[in-house]
mmCIF file of C-alpha atoms in Angstrom:
data_model
loop_
_atom_site.group_PDB
_atom_site.id
_atom_site.type_symbol
_atom_site.label_atom_id
_atom_site.label_comp_id
_atom_site.label_asym_id
_atom_site.label_seq_id
_atom_site.Cartn_x
_atom_site.Cartn_y
_atom_site.Cartn_z
ATOM 1 C CA MET R 1 76.017 85.672 54.858
ATOM 2 C CA GLY R 2 76.550 83.673 58.037
ATOM 3 C CA PHE R 3 79.325 85.219 60.178
ATOM 4 C CA VAL R 4 78.702 88.690 58.626
ATOM 5 C CA SER R 5 75.106 89.778 58.129
ATOM 6 C CA GLY R 6 75.346 93.422 57.049
ATOM 7 C CA ALA R 7 77.491 96.078 55.441
ATOM 8 C CA ALA R 8 78.814 97.449 58.747
ATOM 9 C CA GLU R 9 79.755 93.958 59.934
ATOM 10 C CA PHE R 10 81.452 93.179 56.625
ATOM 11 C CA GLU R 11 83.447 96.419 56.889
ATOM 12 C CA ALA R 12 84.612 95.425 60.388
ATOM 13 C CA PHE R 13 85.427 91.911 59.134
ATOM 14 C CA TYR R 14 87.337 93.365 56.163
ATOM 15 C CA ARG R 15 89.321 95.758 58.368
ATOM 16 C CA GLN R 16 90.180 92.933 60.767
ATOM 17 C CA TYR R 17 91.452 90.533 58.082
ATOM 18 C CA VAL R 18 92.703 92.683 55.175
ATOM 19 C CA GLY R 19 96.227 92.868 56.597
ATOM 20 C CA ASP R 20 96.443 89.091 57.060
ATOM 21 C CA VAL R 21 95.053 88.469 53.569
ATOM 22 C CA SER R 22 97.288 91.013 51.861
ATOM 23 C CA ARG R 23 100.385 89.549 53.572
ATOM 24 C CA PHE R 24 99.244 86.039 52.565
ATOM 25 C CA VAL R 25 98.982 87.197 48.938
ATOM 26 C CA ALA R 26 102.229 89.231 49.006
ATOM 27 C CA ARG R 27 104.145 86.129 50.108
ATOM 28 C CA ARG R 28 102.930 84.348 46.996
ATOM 29 C CA VAL R 29 103.124 86.970 44.230
ATOM 30 C CA ASP R 30 105.615 89.681 43.393
ATOM 31 C CA ASP R 31 103.536 92.001 41.204
ATOM 32 C CA PRO R 32 101.740 94.829 43.086
ATOM 33 C CA TYR R 33 98.800 94.935 40.663
ATOM 34 C CA THR R 34 98.243 91.198 40.976
ATOM 35 C CA ALA R 35 98.603 91.389 44.770
ATOM 36 C CA ALA R 36 95.972 94.140 45.000
ATOM 37 C CA ASP R 37 93.578 92.333 42.656
ATOM 38 C CA LEU R 38 93.946 88.982 44.425
ATOM 39 C CA THR R 39 93.408 90.559 47.841
ATOM 40 C CA ALA R 40 90.135 92.030 46.580
ATOM 41 C CA ASP R 41 89.230 88.714 44.919
ATOM 42 C CA VAL R 42 89.689 86.894 48.228
ATOM 43 C CA PHE R 43 87.070 89.081 49.894
ATOM 44 C CA VAL R 44 84.678 88.607 46.975
ATOM 45 C CA ALA R 45 85.187 84.844 47.322
ATOM 46 C CA VAL R 46 84.641 85.076 51.088
ATOM 47 C CA ILE R 47 81.272 86.766 50.511
ATOM 48 C CA ALA R 48 80.284 84.178 47.920
ATOM 49 C CA SER R 49 81.281 81.194 50.052
ATOM 50 C CA ALA R 50 80.514 82.469 53.567
ATOM 51 C CA HIS R 51 77.754 79.878 53.898
ATOM 52 C CA THR R 52 80.423 77.144 53.829
ATOM 53 C CA TYR R 53 82.261 78.368 56.960
ATOM 54 C CA ARG R 54 81.939 75.900 59.841
ATOM 55 C CA PRO R 55 83.392 77.182 63.166
ATOM 56 C CA GLU R 56 83.763 73.641 64.496
ATOM 57 C CA ARG R 57 86.289 72.882 61.709
ATOM 58 C CA GLY R 58 88.701 75.672 62.634
ATOM 59 C CA SER R 59 89.140 79.374 63.174
ATOM 60 C CA LEU R 60 87.715 81.990 60.858
ATOM 61 C CA LEU R 61 91.264 83.026 59.900
ATOM 62 C CA SER R 62 92.177 79.488 58.844
ATOM 63 C CA TRP R 63 89.012 79.356 56.710
ATOM 64 C CA VAL R 64 89.837 82.750 55.150
ATOM 65 C CA PHE R 65 93.359 81.480 54.375
ATOM 66 C CA GLY R 66 91.799 78.409 52.760
ATOM 67 C CA VAL R 67 89.683 80.694 50.548
ATOM 68 C CA ALA R 68 92.752 82.836 49.812
ATOM 69 C CA HIS R 69 94.733 79.748 48.844
ATOM 70 C CA HIS R 70 92.048 78.771 46.328
ATOM 71 C CA VAL R 71 91.937 82.297 44.884
ATOM 72 C CA VAL R 72 95.735 82.426 44.479
ATOM 73 C CA ALA R 73 95.826 78.911 42.981
ATOM 74 C CA ALA R 74 93.096 79.833 40.502
ATOM 75 C CA GLU R 75 95.063 82.906 39.454
ATOM 76 C CA ARG R 76 98.209 80.839 38.932
ATOM 77 C CA ARG R 77 96.272 78.442 36.719
ATOM 78 C CA ARG R 78 94.814 81.348 34.764
ATOM 79 C CA VAL R 79 98.246 82.905 34.161
ATOM 80 C CA ARG R 80 99.716 79.597 33.032
ATOM 81 C CA ARG R 81 96.932 79.220 30.456
ATOM 82 C CA GLU R 82 97.151 82.777 29.226
ATOM 83 C CA SER R 83 100.183 83.525 27.071
ATOM 84 C CA ASP R 84 99.275 86.939 25.684
ATOM 85 C CA ALA R 85 100.788 89.550 28.016
ATOM 86 C CA GLY R 86 98.553 92.264 26.575
ATOM 87 C CA ARG R 87 95.429 90.435 27.719
ATOM 88 C CA ARG R 88 96.885 90.031 31.220
ATOM 89 C CA ILE R 89 97.486 93.764 31.536
ATOM 90 C CA ALA R 90 94.198 94.918 29.961
ATOM 91 C CA GLY R 91 91.979 93.723 32.795
ATOM 92 C CA ARG R 92 93.848 95.407 35.629
ATOM 93 C CA ARG R 93 92.528 98.434 37.385
ATOM 94 C CA LEU R 94 94.676 101.517 37.784
ATOM 95 C CA LEU R 95 96.410 102.138 41.086
ATOM 96 C CA ASP R 96 97.729 105.491 42.214
ATOM 97 C CA ALA R 97 101.374 106.016 43.195
ATOM 98 C CA GLY R 98 100.603 105.653 46.915
ATOM 99 C CA ASP R 99 98.871 102.310 46.336
ATOM 100 C CA ILE R 100 101.834 101.047 44.300
ATOM 101 C CA ALA R 101 104.327 102.229 46.933
ATOM 102 C CA ARG R 102 102.463 100.443 49.764
ATOM 103 C CA ILE R 103 102.132 97.227 47.773
ATOM 104 C CA GLU R 104 105.793 97.337 46.715
ATOM 105 C CA GLU R 105 106.785 97.821 50.378
ATOM 106 C CA ARG R 106 104.720 94.786 51.337
ATOM 107 C CA ILE R 107 106.238 92.745 48.497
ATOM 108 C CA ASP R 108 109.757 93.826 49.538
ATOM 109 C CA ALA R 109 108.988 92.889 53.149
ATOM 110 C CA GLU R 110 107.997 89.406 52.023
ATOM 111 C CA ARG R 111 111.022 88.823 49.727
ATOM 112 C CA ASP R 112 112.628 86.292 52.097
ATOM 113 C CA ALA R 113 109.378 84.348 52.284
ATOM 114 C CA ARG R 114 109.331 84.079 48.482
ATOM 115 C CA GLN R 115 112.844 82.535 48.610
ATOM 116 C CA VAL R 116 111.535 79.918 51.032
ATOM 117 C CA TYR R 117 108.710 79.260 48.554
ATOM 118 C CA ARG R 118 111.300 78.410 45.916
ATOM 119 C CA ALA R 119 112.519 75.626 48.209
ATOM 120 C CA LEU R 120 108.926 74.646 48.973
ATOM 121 C CA ASP R 121 108.262 74.254 45.233
ATOM 122 C CA ARG R 122 110.374 71.098 45.393
ATOM 123 C CA ILE R 123 108.053 69.262 47.813
ATOM 124 C CA PRO R 124 104.609 67.820 46.946
ATOM 125 C CA ALA R 125 101.845 70.420 46.530
ATOM 126 C CA GLY R 126 99.576 69.162 49.321
ATOM 127 C CA THR R 127 102.441 69.050 51.785
ATOM 128 C CA ARG R 128 103.650 72.479 50.642
ATOM 129 C CA ARG R 129 100.233 74.037 51.338
ATOM 130 C CA LEU R 130 100.278 72.571 54.858
ATOM 131 C CA VAL R 131 103.759 73.935 55.575
ATOM 132 C CA GLU R 132 102.793 77.373 54.209
ATOM 133 C CA LEU R 133 99.757 77.647 56.450
ATOM 134 C CA VAL R 134 101.675 76.610 59.575
ATOM 135 C CA ALA R 135 105.169 78.024 59.104
ATOM 136 C CA VAL R 136 104.441 81.113 57.023
ATOM 137 C CA ASP R 137 100.870 82.122 57.815
ATOM 138 C CA GLY R 138 100.983 81.231 61.514
ATOM 139 C CA LEU R 139 98.120 78.751 61.794
ATOM 140 C CA THR R 140 98.311 75.884 64.247
ATOM 141 C CA LEU R 141 98.729 72.440 62.736
ATOM 142 C CA ALA R 142 95.092 71.666 63.643
ATOM 143 C CA GLU R 143 93.842 74.866 61.964
ATOM 144 C CA ALA R 144 95.891 74.174 58.848
ATOM 145 C CA ALA R 145 94.580 70.607 58.747
ATOM 146 C CA ALA R 146 91.023 71.969 58.932
ATOM 147 C CA ALA R 147 91.706 74.530 56.179
ATOM 148 C CA LEU R 148 93.028 71.760 53.917
ATOM 149 C CA ARG R 149 90.400 69.235 55.011
ATOM 150 C CA LEU R 150 93.009 66.798 56.379
ATOM 151 C CA SER R 151 92.823 64.688 59.493
ATOM 152 C CA PRO R 152 95.120 65.894 62.287
ATOM 153 C CA ILE R 153 97.125 62.645 62.036
ATOM 154 C CA ALA R 154 97.670 63.032 58.285
ATOM 155 C CA ALA R 155 98.725 66.635 58.864
ATOM 156 C CA ARG R 156 101.300 65.602 61.510
ATOM 157 C CA VAL R 157 102.767 62.930 59.222
ATOM 158 C CA ARG R 158 102.991 65.334 56.273
ATOM 159 C CA MET R 159 104.578 68.033 58.448
ATOM 160 C CA HIS R 160 107.193 65.596 59.778
ATOM 161 C CA ARG R 161 108.132 64.527 56.228
ATOM 162 C CA ALA R 162 108.153 68.122 54.992
ATOM 163 C CA ARG R 163 110.533 69.257 57.733
ATOM 164 C CA LYS R 164 113.007 66.543 56.734
ATOM 165 C CA GLN R 165 112.710 67.387 53.024
ATOM 166 C CA LEU R 166 113.117 71.114 53.648
ATOM 167 C CA ARG R 167 116.116 70.612 55.941
ATOM 168 C CA ASP R 168 117.763 68.575 53.183
ATOM 169 C CA LEU R 169 116.877 71.153 50.504
ATOM 170 C CA LEU R 170 117.964 74.191 52.531
ATOM 171 C CA ASP R 171 121.265 72.510 53.432
ATOM 172 C CA SER R 172 121.901 71.954 49.721
ATOM 173 C CA PRO R 173 124.497 74.225 48.010
ATOM 174 C CA ILE R 174 121.986 74.948 45.236
ATOM 175 C CA LEU R 175 119.856 78.097 45.363
ATOM 176 C CA THR R 176 116.865 78.298 43.022
ATOM 177 C CA LEU R 177 116.084 81.806 41.784
ATOM 178 C CA GLY R 178 113.054 82.320 39.604
ATOM 179 C CA GLY R 179 113.272 78.817 38.203
ATOM 180 C CA ASN R 180 117.019 79.016 37.380
ATOM 181 C CA THR R 181 119.425 76.842 39.325
ATOM 182 C CA HIS R 182 122.771 78.292 40.364
ATOM 183 C CA GLU R 183 125.496 76.378 42.181
ATOM 184 C CA TYR R 184 127.817 78.202 44.536
ATOM 185 C CA ALA R 185 131.494 77.499 44.007
#
């Protein structure tokens, strides 16, 4: 598997990164069942793609966040294509009350981050992913560039433009909530 060669090493890897991954997911979704499923899916994807990790391209955490980004993006595409709510619910595993409470706490803790994402939805997708990795997930600009397979120069230019766009958007009197636009009087 590359950076993890056995079950004990994978368990240590999982314990080290599960908090980072679950926070990454909780900042992007607001349903506890989806958050739990996507967190598990990220680790399945990490196992499947471990052979692609290259330490010279960035830290292990930035690579894991890159995998997590792809897992979350794939889920968003799947949900957009699927209109039958019954089919969405049928495939979910059951969580006990304690699991739900912990996931809801994490989702509540990340509520402000989701509001920032509403502003980020108004900038180009590639630039938005860069900003998320740096400003929200705590990667350096170089690590984020590596996770997104950008040159460091392209990443700096995108980040400069994004900061200007976000300043303009956040100074705007319009607040976007769940896709609805409300003006403050």
